[in-house]
Short mmCIF file of C-alpha atoms in Angstrom, two decimals:
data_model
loop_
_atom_site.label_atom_id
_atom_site.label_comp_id
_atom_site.label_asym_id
_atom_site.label_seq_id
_atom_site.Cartn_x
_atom_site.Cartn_y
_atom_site.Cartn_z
CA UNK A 1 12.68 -33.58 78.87
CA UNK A 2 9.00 -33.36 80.04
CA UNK A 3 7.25 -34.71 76.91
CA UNK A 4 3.49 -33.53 76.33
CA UNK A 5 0.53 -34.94 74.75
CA UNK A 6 -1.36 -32.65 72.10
CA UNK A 7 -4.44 -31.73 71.19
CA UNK A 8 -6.11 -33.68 69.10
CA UNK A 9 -7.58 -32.71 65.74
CA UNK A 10 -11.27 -32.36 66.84
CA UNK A 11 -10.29 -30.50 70.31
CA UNK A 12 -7.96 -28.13 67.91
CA UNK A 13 -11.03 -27.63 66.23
CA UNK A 14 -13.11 -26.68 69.54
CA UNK A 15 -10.33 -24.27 70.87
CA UNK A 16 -10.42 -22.23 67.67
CA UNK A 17 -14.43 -22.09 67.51
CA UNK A 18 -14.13 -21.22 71.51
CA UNK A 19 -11.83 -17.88 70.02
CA UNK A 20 -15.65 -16.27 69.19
CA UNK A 21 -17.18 -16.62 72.73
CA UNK A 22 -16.01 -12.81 73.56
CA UNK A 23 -16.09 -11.75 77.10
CA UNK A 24 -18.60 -8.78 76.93
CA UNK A 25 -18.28 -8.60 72.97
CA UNK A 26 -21.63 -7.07 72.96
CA UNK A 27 -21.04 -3.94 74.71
CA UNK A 28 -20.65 -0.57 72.26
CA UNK A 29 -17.06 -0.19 73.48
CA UNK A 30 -16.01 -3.45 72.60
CA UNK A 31 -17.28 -3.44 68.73
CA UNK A 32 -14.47 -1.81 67.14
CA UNK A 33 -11.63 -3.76 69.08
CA UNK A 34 -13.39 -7.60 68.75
CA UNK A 35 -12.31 -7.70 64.54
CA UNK A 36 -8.96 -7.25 64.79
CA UNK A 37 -8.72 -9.86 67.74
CA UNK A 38 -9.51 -12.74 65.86
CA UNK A 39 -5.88 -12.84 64.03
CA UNK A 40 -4.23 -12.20 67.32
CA UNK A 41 -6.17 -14.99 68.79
CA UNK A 42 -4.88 -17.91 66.14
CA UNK A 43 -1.69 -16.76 66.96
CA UNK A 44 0.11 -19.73 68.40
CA UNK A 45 -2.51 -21.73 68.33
CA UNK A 46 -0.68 -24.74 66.37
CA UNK A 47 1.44 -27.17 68.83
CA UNK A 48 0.39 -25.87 71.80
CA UNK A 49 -1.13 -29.05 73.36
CA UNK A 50 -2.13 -29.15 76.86
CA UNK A 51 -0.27 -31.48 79.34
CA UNK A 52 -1.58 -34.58 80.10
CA UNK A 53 -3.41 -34.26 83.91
CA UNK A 54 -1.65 -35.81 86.72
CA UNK A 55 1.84 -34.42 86.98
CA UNK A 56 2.35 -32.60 90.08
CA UNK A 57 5.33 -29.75 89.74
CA UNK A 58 4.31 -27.15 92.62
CA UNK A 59 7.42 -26.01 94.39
CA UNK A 60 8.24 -23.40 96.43
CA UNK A 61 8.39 -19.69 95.06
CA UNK A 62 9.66 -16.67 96.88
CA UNK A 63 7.26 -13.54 97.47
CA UNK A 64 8.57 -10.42 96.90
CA UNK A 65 5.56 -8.44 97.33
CA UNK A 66 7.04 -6.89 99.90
CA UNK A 67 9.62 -5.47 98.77
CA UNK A 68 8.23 -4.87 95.53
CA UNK A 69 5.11 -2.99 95.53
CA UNK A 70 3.41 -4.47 92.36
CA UNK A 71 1.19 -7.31 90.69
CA UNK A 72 1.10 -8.65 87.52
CA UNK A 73 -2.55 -8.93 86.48
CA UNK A 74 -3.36 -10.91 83.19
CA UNK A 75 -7.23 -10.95 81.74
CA UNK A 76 -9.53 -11.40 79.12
CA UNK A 77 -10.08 -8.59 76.38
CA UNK A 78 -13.60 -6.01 78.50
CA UNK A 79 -13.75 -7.53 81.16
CA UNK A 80 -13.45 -5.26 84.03
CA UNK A 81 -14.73 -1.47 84.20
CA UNK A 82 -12.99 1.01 82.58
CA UNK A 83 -13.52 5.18 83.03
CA UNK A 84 -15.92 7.06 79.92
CA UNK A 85 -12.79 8.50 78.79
CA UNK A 86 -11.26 4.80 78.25
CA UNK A 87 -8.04 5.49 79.72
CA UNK A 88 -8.83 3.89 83.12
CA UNK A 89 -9.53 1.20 85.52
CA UNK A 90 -11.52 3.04 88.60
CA UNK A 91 -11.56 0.24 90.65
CA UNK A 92 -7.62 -0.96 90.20
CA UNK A 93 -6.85 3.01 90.20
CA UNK A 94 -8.86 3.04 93.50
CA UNK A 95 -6.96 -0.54 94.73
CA UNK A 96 -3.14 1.94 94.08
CA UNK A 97 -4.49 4.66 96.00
CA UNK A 98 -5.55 2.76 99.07
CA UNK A 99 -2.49 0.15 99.13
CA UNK A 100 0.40 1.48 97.53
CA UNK A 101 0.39 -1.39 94.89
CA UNK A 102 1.00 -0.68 91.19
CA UNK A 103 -1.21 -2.59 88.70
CA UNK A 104 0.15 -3.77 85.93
CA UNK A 105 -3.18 -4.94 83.54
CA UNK A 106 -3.13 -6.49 80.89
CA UNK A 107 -5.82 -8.29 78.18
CA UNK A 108 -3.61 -10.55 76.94
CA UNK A 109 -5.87 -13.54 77.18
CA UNK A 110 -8.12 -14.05 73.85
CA UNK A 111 -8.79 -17.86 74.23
CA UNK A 112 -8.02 -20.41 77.00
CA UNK A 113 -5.80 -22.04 75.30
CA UNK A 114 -4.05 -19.99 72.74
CA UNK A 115 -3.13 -18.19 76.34
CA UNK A 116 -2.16 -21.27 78.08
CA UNK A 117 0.65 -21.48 74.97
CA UNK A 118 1.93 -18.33 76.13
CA UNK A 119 3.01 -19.67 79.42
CA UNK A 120 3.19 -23.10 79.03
CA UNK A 121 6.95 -22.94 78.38
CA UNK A 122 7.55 -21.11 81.51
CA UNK A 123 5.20 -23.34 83.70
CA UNK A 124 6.92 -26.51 83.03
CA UNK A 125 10.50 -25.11 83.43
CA UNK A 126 9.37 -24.11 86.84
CA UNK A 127 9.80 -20.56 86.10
CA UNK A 128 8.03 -16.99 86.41
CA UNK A 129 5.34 -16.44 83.87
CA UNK A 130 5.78 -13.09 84.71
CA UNK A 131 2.40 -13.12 85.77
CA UNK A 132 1.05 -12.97 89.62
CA UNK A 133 -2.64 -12.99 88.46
CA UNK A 134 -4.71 -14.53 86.26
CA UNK A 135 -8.45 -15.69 84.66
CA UNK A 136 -9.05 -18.88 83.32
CA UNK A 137 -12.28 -20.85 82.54
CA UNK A 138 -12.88 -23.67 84.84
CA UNK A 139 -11.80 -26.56 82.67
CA UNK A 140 -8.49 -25.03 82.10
CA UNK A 141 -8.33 -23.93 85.65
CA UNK A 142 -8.61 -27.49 86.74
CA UNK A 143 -6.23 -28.79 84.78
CA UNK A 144 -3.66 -26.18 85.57
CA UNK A 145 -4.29 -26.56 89.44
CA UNK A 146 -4.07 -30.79 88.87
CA UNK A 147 -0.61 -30.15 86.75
CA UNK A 148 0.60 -28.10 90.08
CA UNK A 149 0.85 -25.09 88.45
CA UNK A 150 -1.25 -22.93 90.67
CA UNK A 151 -0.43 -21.61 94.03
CA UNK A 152 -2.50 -22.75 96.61
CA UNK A 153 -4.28 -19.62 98.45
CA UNK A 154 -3.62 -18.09 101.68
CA UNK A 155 -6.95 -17.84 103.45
CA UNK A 156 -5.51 -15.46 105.98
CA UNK A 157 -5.17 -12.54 102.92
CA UNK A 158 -8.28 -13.23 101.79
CA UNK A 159 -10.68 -12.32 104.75
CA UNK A 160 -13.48 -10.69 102.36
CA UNK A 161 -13.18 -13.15 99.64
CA UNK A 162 -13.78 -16.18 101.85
CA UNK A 163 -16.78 -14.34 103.84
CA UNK A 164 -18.52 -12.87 100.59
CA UNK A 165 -17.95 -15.82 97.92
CA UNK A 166 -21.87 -16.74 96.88
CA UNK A 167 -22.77 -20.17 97.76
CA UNK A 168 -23.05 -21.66 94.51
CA UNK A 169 -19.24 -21.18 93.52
CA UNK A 170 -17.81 -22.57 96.81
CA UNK A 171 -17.31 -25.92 96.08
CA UNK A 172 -16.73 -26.90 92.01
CA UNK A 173 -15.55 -30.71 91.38
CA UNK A 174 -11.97 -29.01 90.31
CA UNK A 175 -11.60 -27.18 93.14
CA UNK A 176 -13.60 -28.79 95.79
CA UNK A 177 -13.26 -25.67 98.81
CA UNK A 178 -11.33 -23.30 96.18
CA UNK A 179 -7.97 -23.30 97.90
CA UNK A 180 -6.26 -22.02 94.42
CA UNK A 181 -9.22 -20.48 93.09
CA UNK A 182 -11.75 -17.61 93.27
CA UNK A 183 -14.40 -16.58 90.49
CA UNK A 184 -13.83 -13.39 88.38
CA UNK A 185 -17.50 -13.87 87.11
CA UNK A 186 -20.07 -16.51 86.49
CA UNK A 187 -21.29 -17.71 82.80
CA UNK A 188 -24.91 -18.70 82.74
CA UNK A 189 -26.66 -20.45 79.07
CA UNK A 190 -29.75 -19.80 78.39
CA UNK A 191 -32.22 -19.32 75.37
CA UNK A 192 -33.17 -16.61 73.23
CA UNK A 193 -35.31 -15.65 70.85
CA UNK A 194 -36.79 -12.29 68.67
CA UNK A 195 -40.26 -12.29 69.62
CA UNK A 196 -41.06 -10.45 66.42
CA UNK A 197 -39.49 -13.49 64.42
CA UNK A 198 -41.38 -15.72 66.02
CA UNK A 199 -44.26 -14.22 65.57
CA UNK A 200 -45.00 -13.35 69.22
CA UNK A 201 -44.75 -16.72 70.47
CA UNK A 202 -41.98 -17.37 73.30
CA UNK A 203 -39.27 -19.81 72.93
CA UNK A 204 -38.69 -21.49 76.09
CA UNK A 205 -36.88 -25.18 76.13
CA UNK A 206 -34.39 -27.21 74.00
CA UNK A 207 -37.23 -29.17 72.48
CA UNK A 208 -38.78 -26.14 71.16
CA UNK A 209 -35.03 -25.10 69.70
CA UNK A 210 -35.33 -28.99 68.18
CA UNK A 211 -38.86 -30.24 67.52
CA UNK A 212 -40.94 -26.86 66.52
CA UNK A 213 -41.56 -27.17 63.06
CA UNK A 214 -42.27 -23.06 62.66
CA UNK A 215 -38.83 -22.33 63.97
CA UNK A 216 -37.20 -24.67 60.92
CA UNK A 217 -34.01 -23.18 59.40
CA UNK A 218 -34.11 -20.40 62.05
CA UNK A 219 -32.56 -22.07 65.12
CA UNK A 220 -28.79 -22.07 66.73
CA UNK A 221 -27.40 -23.54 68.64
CA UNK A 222 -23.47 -23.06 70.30
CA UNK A 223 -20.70 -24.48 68.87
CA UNK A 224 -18.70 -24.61 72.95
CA UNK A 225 -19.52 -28.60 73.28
CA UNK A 226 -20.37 -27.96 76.85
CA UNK A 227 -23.11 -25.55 76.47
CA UNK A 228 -25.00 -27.41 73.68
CA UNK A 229 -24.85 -30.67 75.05
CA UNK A 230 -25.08 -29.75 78.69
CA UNK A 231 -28.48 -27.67 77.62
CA UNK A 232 -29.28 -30.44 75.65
CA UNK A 233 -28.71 -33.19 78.23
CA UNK A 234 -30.85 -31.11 81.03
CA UNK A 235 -33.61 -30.65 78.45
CA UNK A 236 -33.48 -34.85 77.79
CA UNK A 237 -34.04 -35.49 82.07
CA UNK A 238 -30.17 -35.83 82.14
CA UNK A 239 -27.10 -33.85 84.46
CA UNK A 240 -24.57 -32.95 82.59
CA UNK A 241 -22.43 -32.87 86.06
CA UNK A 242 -22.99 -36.53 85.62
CA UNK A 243 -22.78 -37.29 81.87
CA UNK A 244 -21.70 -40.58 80.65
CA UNK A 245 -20.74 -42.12 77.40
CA UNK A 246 -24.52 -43.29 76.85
CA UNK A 247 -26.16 -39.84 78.15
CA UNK A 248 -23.66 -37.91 75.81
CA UNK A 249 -24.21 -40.08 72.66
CA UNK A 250 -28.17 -39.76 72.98
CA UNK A 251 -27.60 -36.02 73.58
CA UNK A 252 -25.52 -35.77 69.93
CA UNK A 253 -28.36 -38.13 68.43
CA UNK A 254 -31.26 -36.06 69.32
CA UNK A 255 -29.34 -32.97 67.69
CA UNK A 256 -28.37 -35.07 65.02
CA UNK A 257 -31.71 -35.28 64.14
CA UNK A 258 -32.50 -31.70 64.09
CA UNK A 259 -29.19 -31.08 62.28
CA UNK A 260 -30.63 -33.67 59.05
CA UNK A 261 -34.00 -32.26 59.15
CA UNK A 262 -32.58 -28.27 58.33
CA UNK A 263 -34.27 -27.63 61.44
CA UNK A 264 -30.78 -26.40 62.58
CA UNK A 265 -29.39 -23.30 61.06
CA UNK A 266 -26.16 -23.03 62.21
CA UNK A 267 -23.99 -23.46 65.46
CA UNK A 268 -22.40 -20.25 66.15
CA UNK A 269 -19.74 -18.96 68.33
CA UNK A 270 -21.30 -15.23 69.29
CA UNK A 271 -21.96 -14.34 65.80
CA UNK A 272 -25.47 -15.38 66.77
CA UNK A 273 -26.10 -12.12 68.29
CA UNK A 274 -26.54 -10.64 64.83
CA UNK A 275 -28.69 -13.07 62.93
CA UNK A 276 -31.02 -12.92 66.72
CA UNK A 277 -31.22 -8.99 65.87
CA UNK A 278 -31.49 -9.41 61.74
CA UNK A 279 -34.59 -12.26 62.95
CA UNK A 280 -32.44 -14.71 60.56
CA UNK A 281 -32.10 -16.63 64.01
CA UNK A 282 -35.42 -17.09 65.76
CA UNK A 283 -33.88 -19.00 68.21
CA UNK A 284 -31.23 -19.97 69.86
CA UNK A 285 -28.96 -21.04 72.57
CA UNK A 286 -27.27 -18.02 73.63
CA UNK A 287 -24.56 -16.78 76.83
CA UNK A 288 -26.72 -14.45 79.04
CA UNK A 289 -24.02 -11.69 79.74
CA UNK A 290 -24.32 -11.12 75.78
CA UNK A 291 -28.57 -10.05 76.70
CA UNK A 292 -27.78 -6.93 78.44
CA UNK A 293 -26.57 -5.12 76.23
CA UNK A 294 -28.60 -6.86 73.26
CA UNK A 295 -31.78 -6.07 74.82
CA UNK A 296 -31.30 -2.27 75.45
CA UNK A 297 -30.30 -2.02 71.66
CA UNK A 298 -33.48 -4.42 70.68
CA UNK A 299 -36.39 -5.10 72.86
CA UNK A 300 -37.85 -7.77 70.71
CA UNK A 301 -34.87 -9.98 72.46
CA UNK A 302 -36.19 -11.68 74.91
CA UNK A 303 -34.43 -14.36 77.27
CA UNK A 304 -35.61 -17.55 78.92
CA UNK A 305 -33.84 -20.57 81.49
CA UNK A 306 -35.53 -23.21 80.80
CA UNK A 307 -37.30 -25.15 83.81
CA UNK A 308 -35.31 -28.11 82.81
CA UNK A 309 -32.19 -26.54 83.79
CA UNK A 310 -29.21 -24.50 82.43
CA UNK A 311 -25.63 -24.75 82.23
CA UNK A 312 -23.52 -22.46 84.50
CA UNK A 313 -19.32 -22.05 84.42
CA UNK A 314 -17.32 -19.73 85.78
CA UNK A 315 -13.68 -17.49 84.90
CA UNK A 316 -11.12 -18.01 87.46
CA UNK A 317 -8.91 -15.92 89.63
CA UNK A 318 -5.72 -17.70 89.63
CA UNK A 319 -1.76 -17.38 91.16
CA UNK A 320 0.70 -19.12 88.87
CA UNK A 321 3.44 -21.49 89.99
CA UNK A 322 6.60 -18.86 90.71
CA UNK A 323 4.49 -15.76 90.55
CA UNK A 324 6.81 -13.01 92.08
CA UNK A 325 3.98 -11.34 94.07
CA UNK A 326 1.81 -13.86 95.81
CA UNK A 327 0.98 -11.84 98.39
CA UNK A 328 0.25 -8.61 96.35
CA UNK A 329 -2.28 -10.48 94.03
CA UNK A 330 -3.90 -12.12 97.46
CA UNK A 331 -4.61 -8.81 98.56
CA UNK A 332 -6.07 -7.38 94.78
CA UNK A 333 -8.43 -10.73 95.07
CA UNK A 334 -9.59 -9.70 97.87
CA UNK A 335 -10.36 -6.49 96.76
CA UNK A 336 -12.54 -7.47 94.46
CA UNK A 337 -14.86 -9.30 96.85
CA UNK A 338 -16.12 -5.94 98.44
CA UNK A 339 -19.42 -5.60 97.54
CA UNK A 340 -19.05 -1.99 96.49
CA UNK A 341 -15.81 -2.95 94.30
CA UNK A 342 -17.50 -5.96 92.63
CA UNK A 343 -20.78 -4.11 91.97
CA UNK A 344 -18.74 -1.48 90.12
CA UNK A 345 -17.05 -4.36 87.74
CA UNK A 346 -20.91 -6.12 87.31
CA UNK A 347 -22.58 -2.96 86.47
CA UNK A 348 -19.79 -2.74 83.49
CA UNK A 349 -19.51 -5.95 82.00
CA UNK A 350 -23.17 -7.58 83.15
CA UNK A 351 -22.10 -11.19 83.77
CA UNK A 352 -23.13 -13.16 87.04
CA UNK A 353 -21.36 -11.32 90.09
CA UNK A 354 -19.93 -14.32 92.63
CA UNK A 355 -19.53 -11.87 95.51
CA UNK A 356 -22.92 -11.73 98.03
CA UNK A 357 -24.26 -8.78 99.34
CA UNK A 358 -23.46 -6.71 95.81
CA UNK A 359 -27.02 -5.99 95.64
CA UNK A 360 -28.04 -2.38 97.25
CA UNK A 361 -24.35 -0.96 96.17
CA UNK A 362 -25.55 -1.91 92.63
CA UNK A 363 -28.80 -0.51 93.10
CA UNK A 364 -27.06 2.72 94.06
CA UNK A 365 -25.34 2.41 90.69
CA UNK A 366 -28.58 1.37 88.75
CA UNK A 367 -31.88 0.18 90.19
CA UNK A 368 -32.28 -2.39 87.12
CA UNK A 369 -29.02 -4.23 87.34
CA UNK A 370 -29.62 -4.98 91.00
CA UNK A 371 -32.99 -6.67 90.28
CA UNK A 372 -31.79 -8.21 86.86
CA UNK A 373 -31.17 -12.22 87.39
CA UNK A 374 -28.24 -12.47 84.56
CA UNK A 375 -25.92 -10.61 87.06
CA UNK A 376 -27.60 -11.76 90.73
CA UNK A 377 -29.76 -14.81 89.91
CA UNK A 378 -31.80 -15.58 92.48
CA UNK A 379 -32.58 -18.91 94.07
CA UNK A 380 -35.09 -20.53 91.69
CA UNK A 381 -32.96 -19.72 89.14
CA UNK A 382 -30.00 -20.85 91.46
CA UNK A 383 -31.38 -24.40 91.72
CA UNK A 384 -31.59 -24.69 87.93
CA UNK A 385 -28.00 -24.00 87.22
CA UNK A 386 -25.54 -27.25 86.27
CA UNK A 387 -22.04 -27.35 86.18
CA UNK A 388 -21.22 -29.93 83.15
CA UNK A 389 -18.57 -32.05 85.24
CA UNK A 390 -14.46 -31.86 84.50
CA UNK A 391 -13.55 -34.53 81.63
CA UNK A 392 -10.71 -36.70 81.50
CA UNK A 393 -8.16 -36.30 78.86
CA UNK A 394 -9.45 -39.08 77.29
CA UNK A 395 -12.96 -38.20 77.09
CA UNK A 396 -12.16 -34.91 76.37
CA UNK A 397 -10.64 -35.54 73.24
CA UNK A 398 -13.46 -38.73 72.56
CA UNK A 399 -16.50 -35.73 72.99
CA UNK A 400 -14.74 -33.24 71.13
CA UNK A 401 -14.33 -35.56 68.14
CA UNK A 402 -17.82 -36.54 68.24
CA UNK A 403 -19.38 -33.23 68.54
CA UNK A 404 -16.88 -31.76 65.70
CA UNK A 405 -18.79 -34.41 63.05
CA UNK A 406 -21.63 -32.95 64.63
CA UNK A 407 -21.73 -29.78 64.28
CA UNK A 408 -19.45 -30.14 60.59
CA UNK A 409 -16.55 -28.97 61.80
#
């Protein structure tokens, strides 16, 4: 039998804090359902230890798409639009009516890997996950598509999806070319801060989160390893697509500092959307899709990238090994790379739309979303965005452990 490495204790630890980083947990439709996810979400949870990278097991799977006019579509809980009544999904409703297809949806994915648990079984048996379709954030994307777990992509089904994919999500170190990926959405970190705790003043780099002695015992920062130290690293002169032992240790130091002064309230998973509102946080590190909605219910929230840099990561459109419908979720893919279709998913959920030429379709929806830069950065704010780079196993589970004593976890 296949044996498996496991977690280790600190990455446990950073799987359960990443359970609080809610896709569109923000939005007014989404309040009511996020509290009774969390016990759903632990579910599992214990022995579920990713595979160690390396292992190739892709094989052959038969399509049936077309014989079989359906596709399994697995996501994360909001994340996609859904009709003011709540009972529908316009866009896959529309995707039915022009193809015949059937969409089966479901938001069955809570955490990366709490999910990954789920289907882990299946995977390495070589069987169906009963899945055809899936989102998964880059790191777990990459290792799944290293394991040979993911079907490789036919280019040929995915005319619109290779023409429209933005620039900056064509090539990631995972998936250099994406030939078993596509982007759902982008992620982008940034800063913010309530301009009325502050006192007017504006919040605008890591060193101010750090250093300013005004903002002591009101600053947070994330408790997702990549996003602190990547923001952390840019703000020190350092990539975190290129981090290194040394460049990761003087990152932890220089919090470490901040963390033994008080200067540090908290690090927060996105509970720090209510202490930004209550002014309990001043300032923080924060996920831009969470701003949209926070800044229509607050204007004193205001939102910065830093000129240093920010981090930037993406949820992935994936076909698992032995996926019954290959072809079928190839097709609803590229479906979502129409402009009009993926401006009608962006003006819902407000997170960084990887399809070009979205812009006057969501204009037509809303004037303000098609000029805001958390949904279409533009290209300053394109040249500021860093990917932190994939991590072996083995420094994986070294940063993790590190950053756990950190952050007191």
């Amino acid at each position: 039998m296949e044996q498996f490495e496991t977690l280790s204790p600190p990455q446990r630890a950073a799987m359960a804090r990443s359970m609080t980083r809610r896709r569109a947990a923000l939005a007014r439709r989404s309040l009511l359902r996020v509290a009774g996810l969390g016990a759903v979400a632990g579910a599992g949870l214990t022995g579920c230890g990713i595979p160690a990278a390396g292992r190739k097991g892709e094989t052959a799977s038969t399509d049936h798409s077309a014989q079989e006019k359906v596709v399994d579509f697995s996501n994360w809980t909001e994340y996609i639009d859904v009709s003011d009544d709540g009972k529908h999904h316009p866009t896959l409703d529309a995707f039915t009516k022009r193809t015949g297809i059937k969409v089966k949806y479901t938001e069955d994915i809570n955490d990366n890997v709490e999910f990954f648990g789920k289907i882990k079984p299946q995977l390495a048996a070589g069987q169906d996950t009963g899945r055809d379709l899936m989102v998964l954030t880059d790191w777990l994307a990459g290792r799944m598509i290293r394991l040979g777990w993911v079907q490789q992509l036919d280019s040929a089904n995915l005319p619109h999806a290779y023409a429209n994919l933005e620039q900056r999500f064509r090539s990631p170190d995972w998936d250099p070319g994406r030939a078993y990926s596509y982007p759902w959405q982008g992620i982008s970190t940034c800063i913010a801060y309530n301009k009325k705790a502050t006192g007017g003043r504006k919040v605008t780099s890591v060193s101010q989160l750090l250093d300013d002695g005004s903002l002591k015992g009101r600053v947070a920062m994330l408790s997702e390893m990549r996003d602190t130290i990547g923001m952390t690293l840019l703000d020190m002169g350092e990539l975190p697509e290129k981090v290194t032992d040394d460049t990761f240790d003087a990152a932890v130091a220089r919090i470490q500092k901040a963390v033994d002064s008080q200067q540090i309230r908290k690090f927060t998973g996105n509970d720090y959307t209510d202490g930004l509102s209550k002014g309990d946080i001043a300032a923080c590190v924060a996920w831009a899709g969470d701003l949209v909605q926070l800044r229509i219910d607050d204007p004193d929230i205001e939102y910065v990238f830093p000129d240093s840099g920010f981090v930037s990561s993406t949820d992935n459109l994936l076909i698992p090994d032995k996926a019954r419908h290959k072809a079928n979720a190839e097709r609803l893919i590229d479906y979502y790379y129409e402009p009009a279709v993926a401006a009608q998913v962006s003006a819902y959920i407000n997170y960084v739309c990887p399809v070009a030429g979205v812009k006057p379709y969501l204009a037509k929806i809303d004037p303000k979303l098609a000029s805001n830069p958390l949904i279409i950065p533009d290209a300053a704010m394109d040249a500021r965005g860093h990917a932190f780079r994939s991590l072996s196993d083995a420094e994986d589970a070294r940063y993790e452990d590190k950053f756990a004593k950190l952050i007191g976890a």
